[in-house]
Tab-separated table of C-alpha atoms in Angstrom:
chain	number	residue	atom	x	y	z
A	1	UNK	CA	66.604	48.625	-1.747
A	2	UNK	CA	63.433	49.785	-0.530
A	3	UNK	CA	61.996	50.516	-3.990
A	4	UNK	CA	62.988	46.495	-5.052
A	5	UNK	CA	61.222	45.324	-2.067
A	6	UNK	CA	58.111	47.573	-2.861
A	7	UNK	CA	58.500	46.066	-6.341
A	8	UNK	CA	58.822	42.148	-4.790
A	9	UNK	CA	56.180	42.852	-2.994
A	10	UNK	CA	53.710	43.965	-5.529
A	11	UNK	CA	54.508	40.799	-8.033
A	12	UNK	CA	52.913	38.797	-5.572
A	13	UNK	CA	49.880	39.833	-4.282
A	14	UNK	CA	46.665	38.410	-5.603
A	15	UNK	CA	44.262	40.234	-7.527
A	16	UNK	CA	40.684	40.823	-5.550
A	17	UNK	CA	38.476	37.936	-6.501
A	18	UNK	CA	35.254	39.426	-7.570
A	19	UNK	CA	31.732	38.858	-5.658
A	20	UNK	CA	30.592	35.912	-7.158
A	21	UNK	CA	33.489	33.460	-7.913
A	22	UNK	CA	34.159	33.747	-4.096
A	23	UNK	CA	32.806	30.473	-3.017
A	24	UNK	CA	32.924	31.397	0.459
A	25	UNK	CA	30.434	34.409	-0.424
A	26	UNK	CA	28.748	32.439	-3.280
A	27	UNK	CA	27.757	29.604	-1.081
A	28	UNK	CA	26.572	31.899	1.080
A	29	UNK	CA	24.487	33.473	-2.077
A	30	UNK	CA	23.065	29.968	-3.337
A	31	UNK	CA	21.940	28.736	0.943
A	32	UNK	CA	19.577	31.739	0.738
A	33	UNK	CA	17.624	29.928	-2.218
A	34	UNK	CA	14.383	28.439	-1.864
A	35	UNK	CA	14.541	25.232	-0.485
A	36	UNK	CA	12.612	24.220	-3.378
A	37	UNK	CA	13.553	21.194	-6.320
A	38	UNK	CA	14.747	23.642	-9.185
A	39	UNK	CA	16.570	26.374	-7.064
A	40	UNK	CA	19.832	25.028	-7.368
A	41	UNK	CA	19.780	23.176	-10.422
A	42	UNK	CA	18.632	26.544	-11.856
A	43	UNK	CA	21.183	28.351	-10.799
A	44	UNK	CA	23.825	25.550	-11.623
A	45	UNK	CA	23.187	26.932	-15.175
A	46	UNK	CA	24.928	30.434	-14.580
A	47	UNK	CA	28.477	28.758	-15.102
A	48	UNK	CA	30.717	26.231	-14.461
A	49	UNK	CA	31.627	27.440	-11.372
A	50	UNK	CA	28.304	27.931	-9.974
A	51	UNK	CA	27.332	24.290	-10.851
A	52	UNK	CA	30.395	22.322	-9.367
A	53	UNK	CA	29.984	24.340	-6.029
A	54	UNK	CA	25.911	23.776	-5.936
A	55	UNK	CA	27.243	20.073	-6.697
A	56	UNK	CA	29.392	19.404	-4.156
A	57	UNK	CA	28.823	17.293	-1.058
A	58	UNK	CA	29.470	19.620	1.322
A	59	UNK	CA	27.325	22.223	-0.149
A	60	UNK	CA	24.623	20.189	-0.188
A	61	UNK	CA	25.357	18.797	3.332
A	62	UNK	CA	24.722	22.684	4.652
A	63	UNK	CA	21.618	23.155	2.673
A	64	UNK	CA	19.220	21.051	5.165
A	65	UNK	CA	21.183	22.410	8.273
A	66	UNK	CA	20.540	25.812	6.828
A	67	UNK	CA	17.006	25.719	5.902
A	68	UNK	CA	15.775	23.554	8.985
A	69	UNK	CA	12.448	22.488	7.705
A	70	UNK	CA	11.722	20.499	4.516
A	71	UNK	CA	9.138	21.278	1.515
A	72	UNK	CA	5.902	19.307	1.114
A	73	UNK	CA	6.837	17.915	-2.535
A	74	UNK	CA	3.838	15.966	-2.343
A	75	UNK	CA	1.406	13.732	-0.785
A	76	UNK	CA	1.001	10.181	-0.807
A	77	UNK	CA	-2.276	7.536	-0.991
A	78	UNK	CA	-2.522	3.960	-1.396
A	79	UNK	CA	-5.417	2.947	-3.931
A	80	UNK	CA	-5.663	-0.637	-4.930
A	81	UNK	CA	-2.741	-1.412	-3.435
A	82	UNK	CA	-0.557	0.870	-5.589
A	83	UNK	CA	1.521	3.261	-3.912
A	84	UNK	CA	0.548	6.640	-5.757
A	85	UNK	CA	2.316	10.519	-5.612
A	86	UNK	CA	0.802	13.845	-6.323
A	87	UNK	CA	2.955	16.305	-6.654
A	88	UNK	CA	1.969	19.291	-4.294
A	89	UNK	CA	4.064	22.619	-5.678
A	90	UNK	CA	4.007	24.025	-9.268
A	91	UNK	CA	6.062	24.723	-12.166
A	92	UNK	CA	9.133	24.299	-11.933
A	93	UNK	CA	9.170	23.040	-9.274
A	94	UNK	CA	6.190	20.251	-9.712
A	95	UNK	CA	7.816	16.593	-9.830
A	96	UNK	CA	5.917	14.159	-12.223
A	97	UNK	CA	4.040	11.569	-10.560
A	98	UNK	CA	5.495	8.832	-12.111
A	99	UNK	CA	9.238	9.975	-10.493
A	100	UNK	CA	8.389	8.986	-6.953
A	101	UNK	CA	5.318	6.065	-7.340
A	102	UNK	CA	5.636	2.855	-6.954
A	103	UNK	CA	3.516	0.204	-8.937
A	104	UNK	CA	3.962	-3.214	-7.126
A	105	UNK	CA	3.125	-5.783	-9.694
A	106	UNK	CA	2.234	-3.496	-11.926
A	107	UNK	CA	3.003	-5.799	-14.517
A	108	UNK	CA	0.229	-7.897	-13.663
A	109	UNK	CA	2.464	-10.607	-12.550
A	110	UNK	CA	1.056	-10.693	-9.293
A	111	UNK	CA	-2.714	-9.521	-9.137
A	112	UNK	CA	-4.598	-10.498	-6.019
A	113	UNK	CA	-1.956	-10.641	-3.589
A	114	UNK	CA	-0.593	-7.433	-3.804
A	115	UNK	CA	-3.584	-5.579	-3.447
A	116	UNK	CA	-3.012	-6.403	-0.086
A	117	UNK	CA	0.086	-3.672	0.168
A	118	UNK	CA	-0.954	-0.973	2.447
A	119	UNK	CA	0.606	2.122	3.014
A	120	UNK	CA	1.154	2.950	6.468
A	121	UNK	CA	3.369	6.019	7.365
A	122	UNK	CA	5.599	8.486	5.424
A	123	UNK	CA	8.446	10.493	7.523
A	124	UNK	CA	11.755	11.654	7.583
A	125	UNK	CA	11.556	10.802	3.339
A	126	UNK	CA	10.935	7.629	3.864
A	127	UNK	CA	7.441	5.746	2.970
A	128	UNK	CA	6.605	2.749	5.025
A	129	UNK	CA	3.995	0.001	3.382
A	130	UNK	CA	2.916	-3.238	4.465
A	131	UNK	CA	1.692	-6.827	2.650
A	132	UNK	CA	-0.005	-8.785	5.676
A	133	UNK	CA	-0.195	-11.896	2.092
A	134	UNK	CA	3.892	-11.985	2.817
A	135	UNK	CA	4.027	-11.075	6.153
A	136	UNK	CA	5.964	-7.973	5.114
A	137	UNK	CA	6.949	-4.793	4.889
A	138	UNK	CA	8.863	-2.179	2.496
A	139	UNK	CA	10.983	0.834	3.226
A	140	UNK	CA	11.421	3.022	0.523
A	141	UNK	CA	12.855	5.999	-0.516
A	142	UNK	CA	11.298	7.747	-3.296
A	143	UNK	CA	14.448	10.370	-4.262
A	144	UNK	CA	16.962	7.650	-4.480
A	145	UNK	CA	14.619	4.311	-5.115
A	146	UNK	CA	16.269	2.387	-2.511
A	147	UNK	CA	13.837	-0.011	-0.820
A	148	UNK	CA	14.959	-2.521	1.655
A	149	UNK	CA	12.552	-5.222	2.752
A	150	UNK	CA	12.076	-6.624	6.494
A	151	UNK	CA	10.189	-9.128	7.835
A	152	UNK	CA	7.202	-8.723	10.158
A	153	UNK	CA	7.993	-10.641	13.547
A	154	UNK	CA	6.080	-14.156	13.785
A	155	UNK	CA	4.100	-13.196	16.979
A	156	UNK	CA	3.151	-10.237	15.650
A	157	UNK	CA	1.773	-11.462	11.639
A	158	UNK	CA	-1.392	-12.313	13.557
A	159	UNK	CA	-2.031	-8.740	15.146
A	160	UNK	CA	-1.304	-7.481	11.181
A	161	UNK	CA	-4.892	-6.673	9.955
A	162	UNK	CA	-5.379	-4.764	13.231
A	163	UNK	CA	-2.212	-3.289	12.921
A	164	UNK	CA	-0.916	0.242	12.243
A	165	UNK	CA	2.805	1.556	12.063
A	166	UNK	CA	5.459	4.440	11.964
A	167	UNK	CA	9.077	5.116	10.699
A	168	UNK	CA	11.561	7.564	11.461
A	169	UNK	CA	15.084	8.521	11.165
A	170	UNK	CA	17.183	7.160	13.579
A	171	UNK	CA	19.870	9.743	13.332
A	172	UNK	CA	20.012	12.465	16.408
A	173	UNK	CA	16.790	11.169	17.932
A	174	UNK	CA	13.308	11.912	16.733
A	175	UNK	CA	13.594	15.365	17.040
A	176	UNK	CA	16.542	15.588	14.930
A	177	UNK	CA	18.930	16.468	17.838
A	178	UNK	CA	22.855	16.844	17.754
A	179	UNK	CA	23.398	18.286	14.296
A	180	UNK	CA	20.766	16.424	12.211
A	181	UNK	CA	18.330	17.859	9.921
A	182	UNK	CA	15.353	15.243	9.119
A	183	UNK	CA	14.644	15.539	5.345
A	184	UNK	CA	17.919	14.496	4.070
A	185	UNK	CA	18.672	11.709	5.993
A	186	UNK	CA	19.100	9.161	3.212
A	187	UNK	CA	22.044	7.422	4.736
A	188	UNK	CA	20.618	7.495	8.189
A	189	UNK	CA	19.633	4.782	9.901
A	190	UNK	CA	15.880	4.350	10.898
A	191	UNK	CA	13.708	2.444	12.729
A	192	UNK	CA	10.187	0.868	12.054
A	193	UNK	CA	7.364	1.021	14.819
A	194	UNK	CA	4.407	-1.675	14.556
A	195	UNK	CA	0.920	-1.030	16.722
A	196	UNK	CA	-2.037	-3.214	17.284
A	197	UNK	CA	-4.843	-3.119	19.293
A	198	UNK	CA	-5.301	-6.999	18.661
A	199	UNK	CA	-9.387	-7.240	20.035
A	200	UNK	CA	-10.784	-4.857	21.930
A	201	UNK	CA	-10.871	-5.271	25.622
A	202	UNK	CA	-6.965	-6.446	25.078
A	203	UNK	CA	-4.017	-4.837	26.133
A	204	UNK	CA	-2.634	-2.902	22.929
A	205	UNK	CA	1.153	-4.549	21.883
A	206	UNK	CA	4.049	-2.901	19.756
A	207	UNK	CA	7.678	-3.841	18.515
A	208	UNK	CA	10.408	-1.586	17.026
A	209	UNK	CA	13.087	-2.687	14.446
A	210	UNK	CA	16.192	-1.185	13.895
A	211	UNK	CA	17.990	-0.948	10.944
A	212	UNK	CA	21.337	-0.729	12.946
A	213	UNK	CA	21.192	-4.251	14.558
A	214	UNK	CA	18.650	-5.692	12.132
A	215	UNK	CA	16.067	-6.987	14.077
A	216	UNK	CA	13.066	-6.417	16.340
A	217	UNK	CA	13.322	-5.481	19.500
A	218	UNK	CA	11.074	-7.121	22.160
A	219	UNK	CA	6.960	-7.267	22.622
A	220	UNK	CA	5.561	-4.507	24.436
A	221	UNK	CA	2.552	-4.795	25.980
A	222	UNK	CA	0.027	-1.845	27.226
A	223	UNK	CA	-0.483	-1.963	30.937
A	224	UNK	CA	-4.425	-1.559	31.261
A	225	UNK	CA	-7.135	-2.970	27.871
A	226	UNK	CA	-7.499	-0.831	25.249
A	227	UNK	CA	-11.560	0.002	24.237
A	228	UNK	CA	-10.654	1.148	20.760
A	229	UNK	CA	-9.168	-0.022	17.610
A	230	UNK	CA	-6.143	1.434	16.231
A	231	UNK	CA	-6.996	3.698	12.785
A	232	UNK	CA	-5.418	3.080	10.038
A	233	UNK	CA	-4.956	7.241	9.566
A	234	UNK	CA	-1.526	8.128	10.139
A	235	UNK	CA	0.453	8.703	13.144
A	236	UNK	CA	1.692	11.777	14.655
A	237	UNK	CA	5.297	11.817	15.810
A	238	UNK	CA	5.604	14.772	18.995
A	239	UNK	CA	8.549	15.080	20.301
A	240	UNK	CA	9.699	11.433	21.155
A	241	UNK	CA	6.230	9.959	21.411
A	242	UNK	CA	4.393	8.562	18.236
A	243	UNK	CA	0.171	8.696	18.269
A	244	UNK	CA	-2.691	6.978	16.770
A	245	UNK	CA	-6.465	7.809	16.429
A	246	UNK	CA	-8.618	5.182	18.190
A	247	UNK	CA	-11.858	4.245	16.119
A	248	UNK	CA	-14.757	2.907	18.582
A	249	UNK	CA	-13.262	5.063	21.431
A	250	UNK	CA	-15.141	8.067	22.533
A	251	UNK	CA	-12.221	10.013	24.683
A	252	UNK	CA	-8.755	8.276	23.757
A	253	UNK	CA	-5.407	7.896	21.770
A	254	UNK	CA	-2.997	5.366	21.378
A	255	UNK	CA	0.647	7.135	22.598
A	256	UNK	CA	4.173	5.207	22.274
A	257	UNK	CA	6.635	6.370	24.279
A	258	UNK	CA	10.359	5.913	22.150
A	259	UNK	CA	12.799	6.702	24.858
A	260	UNK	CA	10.920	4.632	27.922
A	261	UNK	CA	9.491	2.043	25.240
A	262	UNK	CA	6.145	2.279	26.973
A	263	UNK	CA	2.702	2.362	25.385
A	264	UNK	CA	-0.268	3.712	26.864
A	265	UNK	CA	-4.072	5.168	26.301
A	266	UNK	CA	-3.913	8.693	26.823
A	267	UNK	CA	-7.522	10.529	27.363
A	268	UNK	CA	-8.585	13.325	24.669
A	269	UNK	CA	-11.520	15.455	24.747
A	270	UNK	CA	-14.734	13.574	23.415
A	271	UNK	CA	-15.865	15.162	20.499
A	272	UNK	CA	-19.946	14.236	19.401
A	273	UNK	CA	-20.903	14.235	16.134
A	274	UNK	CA	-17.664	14.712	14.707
A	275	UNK	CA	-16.199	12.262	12.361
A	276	UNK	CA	-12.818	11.130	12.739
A	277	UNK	CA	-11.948	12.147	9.160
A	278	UNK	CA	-12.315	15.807	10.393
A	279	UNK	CA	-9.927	15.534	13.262
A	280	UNK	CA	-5.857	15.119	13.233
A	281	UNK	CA	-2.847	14.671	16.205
A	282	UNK	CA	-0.607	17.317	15.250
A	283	UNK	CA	2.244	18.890	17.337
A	284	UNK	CA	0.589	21.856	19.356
A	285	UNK	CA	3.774	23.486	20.231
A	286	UNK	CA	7.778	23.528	19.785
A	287	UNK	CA	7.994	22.118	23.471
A	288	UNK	CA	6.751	18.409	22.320
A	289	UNK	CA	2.959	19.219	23.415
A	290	UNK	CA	0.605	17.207	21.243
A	291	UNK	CA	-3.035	19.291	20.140
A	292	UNK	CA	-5.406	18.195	17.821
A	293	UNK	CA	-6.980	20.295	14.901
A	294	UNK	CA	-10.683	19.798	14.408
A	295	UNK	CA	-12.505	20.612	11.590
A	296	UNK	CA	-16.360	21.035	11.916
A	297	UNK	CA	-17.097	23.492	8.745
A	298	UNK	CA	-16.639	26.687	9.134
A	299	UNK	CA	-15.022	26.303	12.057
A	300	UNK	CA	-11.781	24.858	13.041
A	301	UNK	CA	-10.279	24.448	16.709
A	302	UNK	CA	-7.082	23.612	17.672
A	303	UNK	CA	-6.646	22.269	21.075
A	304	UNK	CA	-3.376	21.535	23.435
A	305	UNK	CA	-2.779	18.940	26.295
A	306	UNK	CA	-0.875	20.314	29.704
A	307	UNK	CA	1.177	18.118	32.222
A	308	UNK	CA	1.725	19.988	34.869
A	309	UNK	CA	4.420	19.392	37.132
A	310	UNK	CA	2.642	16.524	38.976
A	311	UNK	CA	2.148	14.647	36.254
A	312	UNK	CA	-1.662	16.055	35.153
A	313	UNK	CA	-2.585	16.433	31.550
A	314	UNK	CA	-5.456	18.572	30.771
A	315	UNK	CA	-7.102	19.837	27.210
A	316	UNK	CA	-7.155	23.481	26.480
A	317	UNK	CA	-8.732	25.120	23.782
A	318	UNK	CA	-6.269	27.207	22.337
A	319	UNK	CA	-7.855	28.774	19.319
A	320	UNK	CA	-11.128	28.777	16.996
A	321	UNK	CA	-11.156	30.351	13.384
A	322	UNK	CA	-13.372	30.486	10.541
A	323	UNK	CA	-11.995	28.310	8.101
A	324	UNK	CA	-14.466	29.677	5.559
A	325	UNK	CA	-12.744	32.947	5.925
A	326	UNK	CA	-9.280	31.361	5.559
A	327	UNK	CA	-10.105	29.101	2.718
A	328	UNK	CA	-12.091	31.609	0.697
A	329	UNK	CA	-15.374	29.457	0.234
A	330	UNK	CA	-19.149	30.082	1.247
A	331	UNK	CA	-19.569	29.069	5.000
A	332	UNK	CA	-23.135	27.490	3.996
A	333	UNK	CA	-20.937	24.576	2.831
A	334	UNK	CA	-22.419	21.072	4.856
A	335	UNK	CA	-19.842	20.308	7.861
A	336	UNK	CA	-19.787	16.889	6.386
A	337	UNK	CA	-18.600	17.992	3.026
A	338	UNK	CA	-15.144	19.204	4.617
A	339	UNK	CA	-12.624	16.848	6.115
A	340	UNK	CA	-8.808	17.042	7.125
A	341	UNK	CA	-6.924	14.590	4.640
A	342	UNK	CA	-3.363	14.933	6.269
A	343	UNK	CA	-0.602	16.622	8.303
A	344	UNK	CA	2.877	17.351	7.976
A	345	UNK	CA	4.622	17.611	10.888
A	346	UNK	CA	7.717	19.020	9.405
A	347	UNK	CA	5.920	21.887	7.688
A	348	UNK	CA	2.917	22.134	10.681
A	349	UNK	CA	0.285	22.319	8.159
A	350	UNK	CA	-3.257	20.164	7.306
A	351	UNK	CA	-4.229	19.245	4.238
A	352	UNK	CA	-8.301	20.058	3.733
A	353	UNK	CA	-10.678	18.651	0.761
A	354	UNK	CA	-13.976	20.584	1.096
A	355	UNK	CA	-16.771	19.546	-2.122
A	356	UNK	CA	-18.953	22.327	-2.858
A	357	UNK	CA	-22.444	22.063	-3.818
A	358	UNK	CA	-20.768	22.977	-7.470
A	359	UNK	CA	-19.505	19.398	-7.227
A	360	UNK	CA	-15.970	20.752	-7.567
A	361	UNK	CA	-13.632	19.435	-4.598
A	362	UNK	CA	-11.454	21.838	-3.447
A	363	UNK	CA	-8.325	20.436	-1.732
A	364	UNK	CA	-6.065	23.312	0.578
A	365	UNK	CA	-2.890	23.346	2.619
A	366	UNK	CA	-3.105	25.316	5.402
A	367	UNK	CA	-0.189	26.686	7.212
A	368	UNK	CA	-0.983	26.509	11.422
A	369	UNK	CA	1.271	29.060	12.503
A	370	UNK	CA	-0.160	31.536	10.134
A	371	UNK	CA	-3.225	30.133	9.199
A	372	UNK	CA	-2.605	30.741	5.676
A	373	UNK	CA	-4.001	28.494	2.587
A	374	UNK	CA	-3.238	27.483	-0.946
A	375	UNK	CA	-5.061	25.511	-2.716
A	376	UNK	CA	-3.389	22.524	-4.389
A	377	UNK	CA	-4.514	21.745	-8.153
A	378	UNK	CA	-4.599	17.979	-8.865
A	379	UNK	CA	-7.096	15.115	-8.591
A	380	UNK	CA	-6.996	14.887	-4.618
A	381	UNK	CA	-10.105	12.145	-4.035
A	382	UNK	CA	-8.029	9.826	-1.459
A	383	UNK	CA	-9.318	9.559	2.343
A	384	UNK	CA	-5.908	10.147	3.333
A	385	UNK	CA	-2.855	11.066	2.472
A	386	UNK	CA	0.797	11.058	3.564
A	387	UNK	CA	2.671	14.709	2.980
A	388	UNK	CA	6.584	14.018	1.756
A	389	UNK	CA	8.697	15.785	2.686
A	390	UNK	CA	12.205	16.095	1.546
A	391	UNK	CA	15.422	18.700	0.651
A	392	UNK	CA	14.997	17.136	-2.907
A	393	UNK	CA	17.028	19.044	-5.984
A	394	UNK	CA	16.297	16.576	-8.739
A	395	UNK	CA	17.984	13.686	-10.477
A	396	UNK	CA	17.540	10.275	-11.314
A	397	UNK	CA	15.465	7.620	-9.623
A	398	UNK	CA	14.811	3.746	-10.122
A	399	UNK	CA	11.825	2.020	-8.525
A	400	UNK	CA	12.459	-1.464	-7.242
A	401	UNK	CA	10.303	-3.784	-5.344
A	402	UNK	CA	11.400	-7.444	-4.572
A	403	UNK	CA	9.306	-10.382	-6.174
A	404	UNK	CA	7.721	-12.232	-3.481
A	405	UNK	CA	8.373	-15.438	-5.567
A	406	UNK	CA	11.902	-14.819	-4.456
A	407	UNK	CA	11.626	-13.986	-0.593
A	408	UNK	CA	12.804	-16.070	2.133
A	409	UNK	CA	12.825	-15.563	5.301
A	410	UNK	CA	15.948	-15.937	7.701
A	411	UNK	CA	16.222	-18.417	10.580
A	412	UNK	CA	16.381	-14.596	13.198
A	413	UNK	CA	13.349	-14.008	11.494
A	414	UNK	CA	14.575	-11.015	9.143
A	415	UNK	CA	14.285	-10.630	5.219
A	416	UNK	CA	16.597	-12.327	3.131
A	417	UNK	CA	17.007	-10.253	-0.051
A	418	UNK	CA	17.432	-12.471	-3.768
A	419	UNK	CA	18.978	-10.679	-6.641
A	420	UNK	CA	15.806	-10.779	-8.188
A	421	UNK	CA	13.540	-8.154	-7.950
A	422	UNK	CA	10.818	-6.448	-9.822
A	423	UNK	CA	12.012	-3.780	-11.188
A	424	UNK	CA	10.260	-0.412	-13.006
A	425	UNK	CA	11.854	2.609	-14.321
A	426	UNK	CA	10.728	5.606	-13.525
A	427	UNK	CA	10.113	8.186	-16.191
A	428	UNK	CA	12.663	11.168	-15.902
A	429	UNK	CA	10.645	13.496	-18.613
């Protein structure tokens, strides 16, 4: 009897399941990829089995909650009123330009008035541009195409041409609390922040929409006059408080509270001589501290603002480097010749074009942790750009942007979206 239970026994156990058709232990394998757009469609070509796991929704839902942070894929400008990419990593990994742009009236239907579409912030994989002609503004995500339109409130259309804004995912707070990673949130709500200085000597105003509820929440209003203009560079989102550059203002920023829907001036050290192009907000530390990075060629400072426990912000210098040594390029180089053209906060890096006496502009990412560079290859002669980021493994994606022929605006003030639409397709090659 104890031999035919033995035998029982041994008809029924499993045979070992080798290494790699464990998905437990493959999944494990294909998380410790590059974050980057052909890891996992590269390895979805070792088998069958390999591809339907990398497929798989709840795969991919562990890939940004693995990998935390994002790639740069690219940056974005806004010439003529065209909303152009440039891809930012290489081969394979390089995504055409024509995948993520968007060409409103590209057709020519519509010449003059949509040169007046203005990019104005790119976060969370989201870009966020603005038509003061229709009194409104587009949302739109470059992996998927979807774009939804919304309506810029009437008592604020006014403050538009002295206007500058912000999105962000609305999912787990700005900071991406209770689970969520930002740079897959394509299925997150989001909200839409609008700034304007108005004239100077005026209190500075700002709404928020939500795309939960649909509409705009109400006016606030700065408590003292605001000396400077809002830039049009972009904002800097630290920890739950979004900030803007003031032109015409020798020692302040614009800062808007999210949780205590306040907005205030908040004093910065004054910085002579130095050109606003060569200075960015970035996030100074992981404890919501906002710094700035200042570029005056060859050197490069990074400075930090302190509250201390009664409420007293000071500026510290934190750290000066040669950025001639970092960036590999003769330090006789004109300060004016080098400027910071943009910041990912996701990634904590600056994006610096420096033109040589060669005539060759030289465009560099540089990591601030590390203060590492690469240099970017492409045709980088924009002012500004906006990094995007995003945990983006390729596939299809359709460009639509609504005809303005076709837009009418609801009685609660919000968009009314037609069936019609302009539509481009975006070339997958």
């Amino acid at each position: 009897m104890a031999d035919d239970g033995g035998d029982e026994m041994a008809l029924h156990t499993s045979p070992t399941v080798p290494p790699l058709e464990d998905d437990d232990l493959l999944s494990e394998i294909l998380l410790r990829l590059p974050p980057l757009p052909s890891s996992l469609p590269r390895a979805s070509l070792v088998s069958k089995h390999w591809g339907r796991l990398a497929a798989s929704a709840a795969f991919r839902r562990r890939v940004p909650a693995h990998h935390r942070k994002p790639p740069v894929l690219g940056l974005f400008h806004n010439p003529a009123g065209e909303l152009l990419f440039t891809p930012a990593l290489a081969p394979p990994d390089r995504i055409p330009r024509e995948r993520f742009s968007l060409y409103p009236g590209g057709d020519g239907s519509y010449p003059d008035p949509f040169d007046c579409w203005s990019l104005l912030a790119c976060r969370h994989g989201r870009v966020l541009i603005a038509s003061s002609w229709w009194r409104l503004l587009l949302v739109f995500d470059p992996v998927s195409g979807d774009r939804r339109r919304v309506a810029v409130p009437p008592d604020f259309v006014d403050y538009m041409f002295t206007a500058n804004g912000a999105m962000l995912c609305a999912a787990g707070g700005a900071s991406g609390a209770a689970g969520h990673v930002h740079g897959d949130c394509l299925s997150s709500p989001f909200k839409v922040v609008l700034v304007s200085t108005r004239w100077r000597q005026r209190p500075a105003v700002a709404r928020v929409y939500s795309s939960e509820t649909g509409l705009w929440g109400d006016l606030v209003e700065a408590a003292e006059p605001c000396a400077g203009m809002v830039s049009r560079l972009p904002g800097t989102l630290v920890g739950n408080s979004l900030y803007w550059w003031l032109n015409e203002s020798d020692d302040g920023m614009l800062e808007f509270d999210l949780d205590t829907r306040t907005l205030a001036v908040v004093k910065r050290p004054p910085f002579e001589g130095v050109h606003g192009t060569r200075i960015r907000i970035i996030k100074a530390d992981e404890d919501g501290g906002v710094g700035l990075a200042v570029l005056s060629y060859p050197s490069f400072q990074i400075w930090r603002r302190r509250v201390d426990s009664c409420g007293v912000a000071t500026w510290v210098l934190h750290a000066t480097v040669r950025m001639d040594k970092i960036l590999g390029l003769p330090s006789e180089i004109e300060a004016g010749r080098a400027a910071i053209r943009g910041y990912a906060e996701d990634a904590d890096a600056v994006f610096i074009s420096v033109n040589n006496t060669d005539c060759r502009n030289y465009f560099f990412v540089v990591q601030l942790d590390s203060m590492q560079s690469t240099e970017l290859c492409g045709n980088f002669l924009g002012n500004s750009y906006h990094p995007f980021t995003n945990f983006y493994t390729g596939g299809p994606s359709m460009c639509q942007l609504p005809a303005p022929a076709n837009y009418v605006q609801g009685p609660d003030g919000a968009a009314d979206d037609s069936d019609r639409s302009l539509m481009c397709s975006c070339d997958l090659s």
